């Protein structure tokens, strides 16, 4: 179901997909770099969502500011963290009993990493985190962190 979530600079275009046999967990999926065509329609996020849904985990995919129908413009990863925080707040309001997981792919993995201490997810999943291109500082998150990376990805190395 397509929805609009109030973000820091206007509405964020989002898609809520409830798992058929929900275990009261919702994953927030963050897309690759907006300036290189990243959006919530990304094929890796689609695959990730399908796997999560098959395991009873509902999903929210959303476009960062300036992507698709989301208001605003790219903010060098700073405002995009605020976008994720706004989506997290929406899920918390709409589904207060749900455990919230974070999943980010590439640029989205960096946004998730930088937001996780503020959001305190129980699980963080980083898909192809671009540690060779972006800063991933030490984190004190209590979350279980999973990283999925290819051994031939120049941005991950």
mmCIF file of N, CA and C in Angstrom, residues 5-130:
data_model
loop_
_atom_site.group_PDB
_atom_site.id
_atom_site.type_symbol
_atom_site.label_atom_id
_atom_site.label_comp_id
_atom_site.label_asym_id
_atom_site.label_seq_id
_atom_site.Cartn_x
_atom_site.Cartn_y
_atom_site.Cartn_z
ATOM 1 N N UNK A 5 4.349 9.676 4.292
ATOM 2 C CA UNK A 5 4.750 9.842 5.685
ATOM 3 C C UNK A 5 5.296 11.253 5.842
ATOM 4 N N UNK A 6 4.835 11.947 6.866
ATOM 5 C CA UNK A 6 5.320 13.304 7.093
ATOM 6 C C UNK A 6 6.794 13.261 7.487
ATOM 7 N N UNK A 7 7.614 13.891 6.665
ATOM 8 C CA UNK A 7 9.047 13.951 6.923
ATOM 9 C C UNK A 7 9.458 15.333 7.370
ATOM 10 N N UNK A 8 10.738 15.527 7.617
ATOM 11 C CA UNK A 8 11.232 16.813 8.107
ATOM 12 C C UNK A 8 11.067 17.972 7.120
ATOM 13 N N UNK A 9 11.016 17.666 5.803
ATOM 14 C CA UNK A 9 10.898 18.731 4.802
ATOM 15 C C UNK A 9 9.686 18.530 3.895
ATOM 16 N N UNK A 10 8.732 17.746 4.349
ATOM 17 C CA UNK A 10 7.534 17.454 3.557
ATOM 18 C C UNK A 10 7.291 15.956 3.523
ATOM 19 N N UNK A 11 6.305 15.552 2.747
ATOM 20 C CA UNK A 11 5.944 14.136 2.704
ATOM 21 C C UNK A 11 7.015 13.275 2.051
ATOM 22 N N UNK A 12 7.162 12.062 2.612
ATOM 23 C CA UNK A 12 8.044 11.047 2.041
ATOM 24 C C UNK A 12 7.169 9.977 1.398
ATOM 25 N N UNK A 13 7.443 9.676 0.154
ATOM 26 C CA UNK A 13 6.732 8.606 -0.543
ATOM 27 C C UNK A 13 7.170 7.272 0.057
ATOM 28 N N UNK A 14 6.213 6.441 0.421
ATOM 29 C CA UNK A 14 6.545 5.172 1.062
ATOM 30 C C UNK A 14 5.589 4.079 0.611
ATOM 31 N N UNK A 15 5.997 2.859 0.889
ATOM 32 C CA UNK A 15 5.176 1.684 0.595
ATOM 33 C C UNK A 15 5.198 0.767 1.808
ATOM 34 N N UNK A 16 4.022 0.523 2.381
ATOM 35 C CA UNK A 16 3.866 -0.372 3.524
ATOM 36 C C UNK A 16 3.377 -1.717 2.989
ATOM 37 N N UNK A 17 4.080 -2.781 3.337
ATOM 38 C CA UNK A 17 3.652 -4.127 2.958
ATOM 39 C C UNK A 17 3.591 -4.964 4.222
ATOM 40 N N UNK A 18 2.374 -5.391 4.557
ATOM 41 C CA UNK A 18 2.204 -6.194 5.761
ATOM 42 C C UNK A 18 2.387 -7.668 5.419
ATOM 43 N N UNK A 19 3.164 -8.351 6.230
ATOM 44 C CA UNK A 19 3.374 -9.784 6.037
ATOM 45 C C UNK A 19 2.066 -10.524 6.294
ATOM 46 N N UNK A 20 1.816 -11.554 5.489
ATOM 47 C CA UNK A 20 0.568 -12.326 5.634
ATOM 48 C C UNK A 20 0.456 -12.972 7.006
ATOM 49 N N UNK A 21 1.539 -13.511 7.502
ATOM 50 C CA UNK A 21 1.537 -14.108 8.851
ATOM 51 C C UNK A 21 2.524 -13.328 9.702
ATOM 52 N N UNK A 22 2.116 -12.125 10.071
ATOM 53 C CA UNK A 22 2.999 -11.184 10.762
ATOM 54 C C UNK A 22 3.435 -11.692 12.132
ATOM 55 N N UNK A 23 4.717 -11.468 12.425
ATOM 56 C CA UNK A 23 5.258 -11.785 13.750
ATOM 57 C C UNK A 23 5.464 -10.499 14.552
ATOM 58 N N UNK A 24 4.770 -9.431 14.132
ATOM 59 C CA UNK A 24 4.865 -8.117 14.779
ATOM 60 C C UNK A 24 6.283 -7.553 14.756
ATOM 61 N N UNK A 25 6.898 -7.673 13.587
ATOM 62 C CA UNK A 25 8.191 -7.049 13.318
ATOM 63 C C UNK A 25 8.039 -6.297 12.005
ATOM 64 N N UNK A 26 8.553 -5.081 11.964
ATOM 65 C CA UNK A 26 8.572 -4.293 10.732
ATOM 66 C C UNK A 26 10.004 -3.886 10.435
ATOM 67 N N UNK A 27 10.412 -4.093 9.192
ATOM 68 C CA UNK A 27 11.734 -3.673 8.740
ATOM 69 C C UNK A 27 11.595 -2.409 7.906
ATOM 70 N N UNK A 28 12.476 -1.447 8.155
ATOM 71 C CA UNK A 28 12.544 -0.225 7.366
ATOM 72 C C UNK A 28 13.687 -0.396 6.377
ATOM 73 N N UNK A 29 13.394 -0.301 5.080
ATOM 74 C CA UNK A 29 14.377 -0.564 4.039
ATOM 75 C C UNK A 29 14.828 0.744 3.394
ATOM 76 N N UNK A 30 16.132 0.974 3.405
ATOM 77 C CA UNK A 30 16.711 2.215 2.881
ATOM 78 C C UNK A 30 17.475 1.945 1.580
ATOM 79 N N UNK A 31 17.197 2.746 0.588
ATOM 80 C CA UNK A 31 17.700 2.514 -0.765
ATOM 81 C C UNK A 31 19.100 3.081 -1.021
ATOM 82 N N UNK A 32 19.691 2.693 -2.178
ATOM 83 C CA UNK A 32 21.011 3.198 -2.560
ATOM 84 C C UNK A 32 21.007 4.705 -2.839
ATOM 85 N N UNK A 33 22.153 5.201 -3.201
ATOM 86 C CA UNK A 33 22.397 6.635 -3.348
ATOM 87 C C UNK A 33 21.419 7.317 -4.305
ATOM 88 N N UNK A 34 20.732 8.348 -3.808
ATOM 89 C CA UNK A 34 19.757 9.063 -4.636
ATOM 90 C C UNK A 34 20.356 9.713 -5.875
ATOM 91 N N UNK A 35 21.594 10.132 -5.809
ATOM 92 C CA UNK A 35 22.190 10.814 -6.956
ATOM 93 C C UNK A 35 22.678 9.852 -8.032
ATOM 94 N N UNK A 36 22.540 8.574 -7.796
ATOM 95 C CA UNK A 36 22.932 7.559 -8.779
ATOM 96 C C UNK A 36 21.760 6.648 -9.113
ATOM 97 N N UNK A 37 20.549 7.168 -8.975
ATOM 98 C CA UNK A 37 19.353 6.438 -9.371
ATOM 99 C C UNK A 37 18.727 5.578 -8.288
ATOM 100 N N UNK A 38 19.228 5.637 -7.053
ATOM 101 C CA UNK A 38 18.658 4.834 -5.975
ATOM 102 C C UNK A 38 17.246 5.269 -5.631
ATOM 103 N N UNK A 39 16.387 4.281 -5.414
ATOM 104 C CA UNK A 39 15.013 4.554 -5.008
ATOM 105 C C UNK A 39 14.451 3.321 -4.312
ATOM 106 N N UNK A 40 13.253 3.467 -3.774
ATOM 107 C CA UNK A 40 12.626 2.349 -3.068
ATOM 108 C C UNK A 40 12.238 1.223 -4.021
ATOM 109 N N UNK A 41 12.301 1.462 -5.335
ATOM 110 C CA UNK A 41 12.000 0.424 -6.315
ATOM 111 C C UNK A 41 13.225 -0.424 -6.666
ATOM 112 N N UNK A 42 14.318 -0.245 -5.971
ATOM 113 C CA UNK A 42 15.550 -0.975 -6.246
ATOM 114 C C UNK A 42 15.330 -2.490 -6.192
ATOM 115 N N UNK A 43 15.955 -3.232 -7.098
ATOM 116 C CA UNK A 43 15.785 -4.689 -7.180
ATOM 117 C C UNK A 43 16.317 -5.408 -5.942
ATOM 118 N N UNK A 44 17.411 -4.918 -5.366
ATOM 119 C CA UNK A 44 17.948 -5.558 -4.156
ATOM 120 C C UNK A 44 16.980 -5.360 -2.988
ATOM 121 N N UNK A 45 16.382 -4.178 -2.887
ATOM 122 C CA UNK A 45 15.388 -3.956 -1.830
ATOM 123 C C UNK A 45 14.139 -4.796 -2.065
ATOM 124 N N UNK A 46 13.769 -4.968 -3.308
ATOM 125 C CA UNK A 46 12.608 -5.816 -3.628
ATOM 126 C C UNK A 46 12.868 -7.255 -3.177
ATOM 127 N N UNK A 47 14.051 -7.764 -3.482
ATOM 128 C CA UNK A 47 14.411 -9.117 -3.057
ATOM 129 C C UNK A 47 14.460 -9.206 -1.538
ATOM 130 N N UNK A 48 15.065 -8.220 -0.901
ATOM 131 C CA UNK A 48 15.151 -8.191 0.566
ATOM 132 C C UNK A 48 13.759 -8.183 1.183
ATOM 133 N N UNK A 49 12.885 -7.360 0.640
ATOM 134 C CA UNK A 49 11.512 -7.289 1.160
ATOM 135 C C UNK A 49 10.811 -8.635 1.007
ATOM 136 N N UNK A 50 10.965 -9.288 -0.126
ATOM 137 C CA UNK A 50 10.315 -10.581 -0.340
ATOM 138 C C UNK A 50 10.786 -11.623 0.663
ATOM 139 N N UNK A 51 12.082 -11.639 0.947
ATOM 140 C CA UNK A 51 12.616 -12.591 1.936
ATOM 141 C C UNK A 51 12.049 -12.271 3.320
ATOM 142 N N UNK A 52 12.066 -11.006 3.697
ATOM 143 C CA UNK A 52 11.531 -10.615 5.008
ATOM 144 C C UNK A 52 10.054 -10.950 5.121
ATOM 145 N N UNK A 53 9.280 -10.630 4.099
ATOM 146 C CA UNK A 53 7.845 -10.907 4.111
ATOM 147 C C UNK A 53 7.580 -12.410 4.247
ATOM 148 N N UNK A 54 8.377 -13.219 3.560
ATOM 149 C CA UNK A 54 8.236 -14.678 3.665
ATOM 150 C C UNK A 54 8.477 -15.176 5.085
ATOM 151 N N UNK A 55 9.212 -14.393 5.880
ATOM 152 C CA UNK A 55 9.501 -14.761 7.264
ATOM 153 C C UNK A 55 8.606 -14.028 8.270
ATOM 154 N N UNK A 56 7.521 -13.426 7.774
ATOM 155 C CA UNK A 56 6.552 -12.791 8.660
ATOM 156 C C UNK A 56 6.900 -11.380 9.079
ATOM 157 N N UNK A 57 7.875 -10.772 8.412
ATOM 158 C CA UNK A 57 8.322 -9.422 8.766
ATOM 159 C C UNK A 57 7.733 -8.417 7.776
ATOM 160 N N UNK A 58 6.900 -7.519 8.278
ATOM 161 C CA UNK A 58 6.324 -6.471 7.438
ATOM 162 C C UNK A 58 7.428 -5.500 7.026
ATOM 163 N N UNK A 59 7.181 -4.760 5.940
ATOM 164 C CA UNK A 59 8.232 -3.880 5.398
ATOM 165 C C UNK A 59 7.707 -2.495 5.054
ATOM 166 N N UNK A 60 8.543 -1.509 5.296
ATOM 167 C CA UNK A 60 8.307 -0.150 4.812
ATOM 168 C C UNK A 60 9.502 0.228 3.956
ATOM 169 N N UNK A 61 9.217 0.451 2.685
ATOM 170 C CA UNK A 61 10.222 1.019 1.782
ATOM 171 C C UNK A 61 9.823 2.464 1.554
ATOM 172 N N UNK A 62 10.794 3.336 1.469
ATOM 173 C CA UNK A 62 10.464 4.749 1.269
ATOM 174 C C UNK A 62 11.549 5.413 0.445
ATOM 175 N N UNK A 63 11.179 6.510 -0.190
ATOM 176 C CA UNK A 63 12.142 7.307 -0.943
ATOM 177 C C UNK A 63 12.657 8.422 -0.056
ATOM 178 N N UNK A 64 13.978 8.550 -0.008
ATOM 179 C CA UNK A 64 14.576 9.680 0.691
ATOM 180 C C UNK A 64 14.130 10.971 0.022
ATOM 181 N N UNK A 65 14.295 12.063 0.703
ATOM 182 C CA UNK A 65 13.939 13.392 0.190
ATOM 183 C C UNK A 65 14.490 13.597 -1.227
ATOM 184 N N UNK A 66 13.627 14.166 -2.082
ATOM 185 C CA UNK A 66 14.027 14.478 -3.448
ATOM 186 C C UNK A 66 13.967 13.312 -4.417
ATOM 187 N N UNK A 67 13.563 12.133 -3.959
ATOM 188 C CA UNK A 67 13.473 10.963 -4.835
ATOM 189 C C UNK A 67 12.001 10.635 -5.063
ATOM 190 N N UNK A 68 11.638 10.358 -6.310
ATOM 191 C CA UNK A 68 10.241 10.034 -6.620
ATOM 192 C C UNK A 68 9.323 11.157 -6.184
ATOM 193 N N UNK A 69 8.278 10.826 -5.438
ATOM 194 C CA UNK A 69 7.314 11.822 -4.971
ATOM 195 C C UNK A 69 7.668 12.379 -3.592
ATOM 196 N N UNK A 70 8.853 12.078 -3.071
ATOM 197 C CA UNK A 70 9.261 12.624 -1.768
ATOM 198 C C UNK A 70 9.695 14.073 -1.915
ATOM 199 N N UNK A 71 9.234 14.909 -0.998
ATOM 200 C CA UNK A 71 9.564 16.339 -1.016
ATOM 201 C C UNK A 71 11.032 16.556 -0.667
ATOM 202 N N UNK A 72 11.530 17.723 -1.015
ATOM 203 C CA UNK A 72 12.882 18.121 -0.632
ATOM 204 C C UNK A 72 13.914 17.801 -1.690
ATOM 205 N N UNK A 73 15.168 17.882 -1.269
ATOM 206 C CA UNK A 73 16.278 17.585 -2.172
ATOM 207 C C UNK A 73 17.385 16.886 -1.398
ATOM 208 N N UNK A 74 18.239 16.225 -2.128
ATOM 209 C CA UNK A 74 19.341 15.471 -1.532
ATOM 210 C C UNK A 74 20.111 16.356 -0.549
ATOM 211 N N UNK A 75 20.477 15.785 0.616
ATOM 212 C CA UNK A 75 21.121 16.559 1.677
ATOM 213 C C UNK A 75 22.419 15.904 2.164
ATOM 214 N N UNK A 76 23.170 15.316 1.252
ATOM 215 C CA UNK A 76 24.492 14.763 1.560
ATOM 216 C C UNK A 76 24.481 13.738 2.696
ATOM 217 N N UNK A 77 23.376 13.026 2.857
ATOM 218 C CA UNK A 77 23.290 11.994 3.887
ATOM 219 C C UNK A 77 22.894 12.514 5.258
ATOM 220 N N UNK A 78 22.843 13.801 5.432
ATOM 221 C CA UNK A 78 22.489 14.379 6.738
ATOM 222 C C UNK A 78 20.969 14.349 6.922
ATOM 223 N N UNK A 79 20.256 14.987 6.017
ATOM 224 C CA UNK A 79 18.801 15.002 6.085
ATOM 225 C C UNK A 79 18.190 13.625 5.872
ATOM 226 N N UNK A 80 18.911 12.775 5.146
ATOM 227 C CA UNK A 80 18.399 11.429 4.894
ATOM 228 C C UNK A 80 18.318 10.611 6.191
ATOM 229 N N UNK A 81 19.221 10.868 7.129
ATOM 230 C CA UNK A 81 19.119 10.240 8.454
ATOM 231 C C UNK A 81 17.832 10.706 9.125
ATOM 232 N N UNK A 82 17.526 11.988 9.004
ATOM 233 C CA UNK A 82 16.287 12.522 9.571
ATOM 234 C C UNK A 82 15.052 11.907 8.909
ATOM 235 N N UNK A 83 15.155 11.627 7.593
ATOM 236 C CA UNK A 83 14.045 10.960 6.901
ATOM 237 C C UNK A 83 13.790 9.586 7.517
ATOM 238 N N UNK A 84 14.854 8.822 7.738
ATOM 239 C CA UNK A 84 14.720 7.498 8.352
ATOM 240 C C UNK A 84 14.112 7.606 9.752
ATOM 241 N N UNK A 85 14.535 8.593 10.512
ATOM 242 C CA UNK A 85 13.982 8.788 11.855
ATOM 243 C C UNK A 85 12.484 9.088 11.772
ATOM 244 N N UNK A 86 12.061 9.867 10.783
ATOM 245 C CA UNK A 86 10.636 10.177 10.605
ATOM 246 C C UNK A 86 9.841 8.920 10.243
ATOM 247 N N UNK A 87 10.394 8.078 9.392
ATOM 248 C CA UNK A 87 9.705 6.836 9.023
ATOM 249 C C UNK A 87 9.610 5.921 10.239
ATOM 250 N N UNK A 88 10.672 5.850 11.007
ATOM 251 C CA UNK A 88 10.666 5.054 12.243
ATOM 252 C C UNK A 88 9.566 5.547 13.185
ATOM 253 N N UNK A 89 9.438 6.843 13.340
ATOM 254 C CA UNK A 89 8.407 7.417 14.220
ATOM 255 C C UNK A 89 7.013 7.056 13.720
ATOM 256 N N UNK A 90 6.812 7.074 12.398
ATOM 257 C CA UNK A 90 5.507 6.706 11.831
ATOM 258 C C UNK A 90 5.174 5.257 12.173
ATOM 259 N N UNK A 91 6.127 4.343 11.963
ATOM 260 C CA UNK A 91 5.882 2.926 12.263
ATOM 261 C C UNK A 91 5.588 2.757 13.751
ATOM 262 N N UNK A 92 6.330 3.440 14.581
ATOM 263 C CA UNK A 92 6.125 3.336 16.026
ATOM 264 C C UNK A 92 4.723 3.812 16.431
ATOM 265 N N UNK A 93 4.241 4.875 15.773
ATOM 266 C CA UNK A 93 2.883 5.375 16.053
ATOM 267 C C UNK A 93 1.810 4.421 15.535
ATOM 268 N N UNK A 94 1.983 3.941 14.308
ATOM 269 C CA UNK A 94 0.964 3.113 13.654
ATOM 270 C C UNK A 94 0.948 1.669 14.147
ATOM 271 N N UNK A 95 2.100 1.169 14.569
ATOM 272 C CA UNK A 95 2.232 -0.229 14.990
ATOM 273 C C UNK A 95 3.085 -0.285 16.258
ATOM 274 N N UNK A 96 2.556 0.252 17.359
ATOM 275 C CA UNK A 96 3.371 0.412 18.577
ATOM 276 C C UNK A 96 3.879 -0.889 19.189
ATOM 277 N N UNK A 97 3.279 -2.009 18.851
ATOM 278 C CA UNK A 97 3.747 -3.278 19.409
ATOM 279 C C UNK A 97 4.825 -3.938 18.555
ATOM 280 N N UNK A 98 5.077 -3.381 17.382
ATOM 281 C CA UNK A 98 6.046 -3.994 16.479
ATOM 282 C C UNK A 98 7.488 -3.704 16.896
ATOM 283 N N UNK A 99 8.307 -4.727 16.813
ATOM 284 C CA UNK A 99 9.753 -4.575 16.915
ATOM 285 C C UNK A 99 10.185 -3.990 15.565
ATOM 286 N N UNK A 100 11.111 -3.040 15.559
ATOM 287 C CA UNK A 100 11.523 -2.400 14.310
ATOM 288 C C UNK A 100 12.966 -2.764 13.990
ATOM 289 N N UNK A 101 13.163 -3.291 12.778
ATOM 290 C CA UNK A 101 14.490 -3.613 12.260
ATOM 291 C C UNK A 101 14.862 -2.572 11.213
ATOM 292 N N UNK A 102 16.161 -2.393 11.002
ATOM 293 C CA UNK A 102 16.647 -1.497 9.964
ATOM 294 C C UNK A 102 17.434 -2.304 8.938
ATOM 295 N N UNK A 103 17.191 -2.030 7.651
ATOM 296 C CA UNK A 103 17.952 -2.650 6.568
ATOM 297 C C UNK A 103 18.319 -1.560 5.587
ATOM 298 N N UNK A 104 19.591 -1.485 5.233
ATOM 299 C CA UNK A 104 20.026 -0.509 4.250
ATOM 300 C C UNK A 104 20.930 -1.150 3.222
ATOM 301 N N UNK A 105 20.769 -0.713 1.996
ATOM 302 C CA UNK A 105 21.583 -1.210 0.883
ATOM 303 C C UNK A 105 22.474 -0.085 0.374
ATOM 304 N N UNK A 106 23.781 -0.305 0.364
ATOM 305 C CA UNK A 106 24.785 0.636 -0.117
ATOM 306 C C UNK A 106 24.668 1.958 0.654
ATOM 307 N N UNK A 107 24.377 3.061 -0.020
ATOM 308 C CA UNK A 107 24.186 4.347 0.660
ATOM 309 C C UNK A 107 23.193 4.199 1.813
ATOM 310 N N UNK A 108 22.133 3.446 1.590
ATOM 311 C CA UNK A 108 21.133 3.209 2.629
ATOM 312 C C UNK A 108 21.725 2.524 3.849
ATOM 313 N N UNK A 109 22.739 1.673 3.638
ATOM 314 C CA UNK A 109 23.416 1.014 4.761
ATOM 315 C C UNK A 109 24.138 2.045 5.620
ATOM 316 N N UNK A 110 24.722 3.045 4.980
ATOM 317 C CA UNK A 110 25.405 4.095 5.735
ATOM 318 C C UNK A 110 24.404 4.925 6.536
ATOM 319 N N UNK A 111 23.250 5.210 5.947
ATOM 320 C CA UNK A 111 22.209 5.968 6.653
ATOM 321 C C UNK A 111 21.727 5.167 7.861
ATOM 322 N N UNK A 112 21.474 3.883 7.664
ATOM 323 C CA UNK A 112 21.046 3.005 8.754
ATOM 324 C C UNK A 112 22.096 2.984 9.856
ATOM 325 N N UNK A 113 23.358 2.832 9.483
ATOM 326 C CA UNK A 113 24.443 2.774 10.465
ATOM 327 C C UNK A 113 24.478 4.036 11.316
ATOM 328 N N UNK A 114 24.321 5.187 10.659
ATOM 329 C CA UNK A 114 24.406 6.451 11.378
ATOM 330 C C UNK A 114 23.179 6.734 12.235
ATOM 331 N N UNK A 115 22.038 6.120 11.915
ATOM 332 C CA UNK A 115 20.801 6.364 12.665
ATOM 333 C C UNK A 115 20.545 5.339 13.766
ATOM 334 N N UNK A 116 21.242 4.219 13.739
ATOM 335 C CA UNK A 116 20.850 3.110 14.614
ATOM 336 C C UNK A 116 20.967 3.418 16.101
ATOM 337 N N UNK A 117 21.945 4.199 16.527
ATOM 338 C CA UNK A 117 22.035 4.509 17.962
ATOM 339 C C UNK A 117 20.822 5.302 18.426
ATOM 340 N N UNK A 118 20.344 6.227 17.601
ATOM 341 C CA UNK A 118 19.169 7.021 17.958
ATOM 342 C C UNK A 118 17.891 6.188 17.927
ATOM 343 N N UNK A 119 17.839 5.199 17.051
ATOM 344 C CA UNK A 119 16.600 4.433 16.861
ATOM 345 C C UNK A 119 16.550 3.126 17.652
ATOM 346 N N UNK A 120 17.679 2.633 18.088
ATOM 347 C CA UNK A 120 17.772 1.422 18.908
ATOM 348 C C UNK A 120 16.997 0.226 18.343
ATOM 349 N N UNK A 121 17.276 -0.174 17.093
ATOM 350 C CA UNK A 121 16.606 -1.363 16.556
ATOM 351 C C UNK A 121 17.154 -2.621 17.240
ATOM 352 N N UNK A 122 16.394 -3.698 17.177
ATOM 353 C CA UNK A 122 16.929 -4.951 17.719
ATOM 354 C C UNK A 122 17.858 -5.613 16.703
ATOM 355 N N UNK A 123 17.627 -5.343 15.402
ATOM 356 C CA UNK A 123 18.459 -5.915 14.339
ATOM 357 C C UNK A 123 18.770 -4.852 13.293
ATOM 358 N N UNK A 124 20.006 -4.853 12.841
ATOM 359 C CA UNK A 124 20.450 -3.978 11.764
ATOM 360 C C UNK A 124 21.046 -4.863 10.686
ATOM 361 N N UNK A 125 20.585 -4.676 9.450
ATOM 362 C CA UNK A 125 21.092 -5.459 8.327
ATOM 363 C C UNK A 125 21.697 -4.488 7.317
ATOM 364 N N UNK A 126 22.978 -4.677 7.033
ATOM 365 C CA UNK A 126 23.698 -3.837 6.075
ATOM 366 C C UNK A 126 23.989 -4.672 4.833
ATOM 367 N N UNK A 127 23.433 -4.260 3.703
ATOM 368 C CA UNK A 127 23.662 -4.960 2.445
ATOM 369 C C UNK A 127 24.634 -4.122 1.616
ATOM 370 N N UNK A 128 25.784 -4.708 1.303
ATOM 371 C CA UNK A 128 26.836 -4.027 0.538
ATOM 372 C C UNK A 128 27.165 -2.657 1.137
ATOM 373 N N UNK A 129 27.510 -2.614 2.421
ATOM 374 C CA UNK A 129 27.839 -1.317 3.028
ATOM 375 C C UNK A 129 29.104 -0.733 2.373
ATOM 376 N N UNK A 130 29.044 0.495 1.902
ATOM 377 C CA UNK A 130 30.165 1.081 1.177
ATOM 378 C C UNK A 130 31.277 1.609 2.099
#
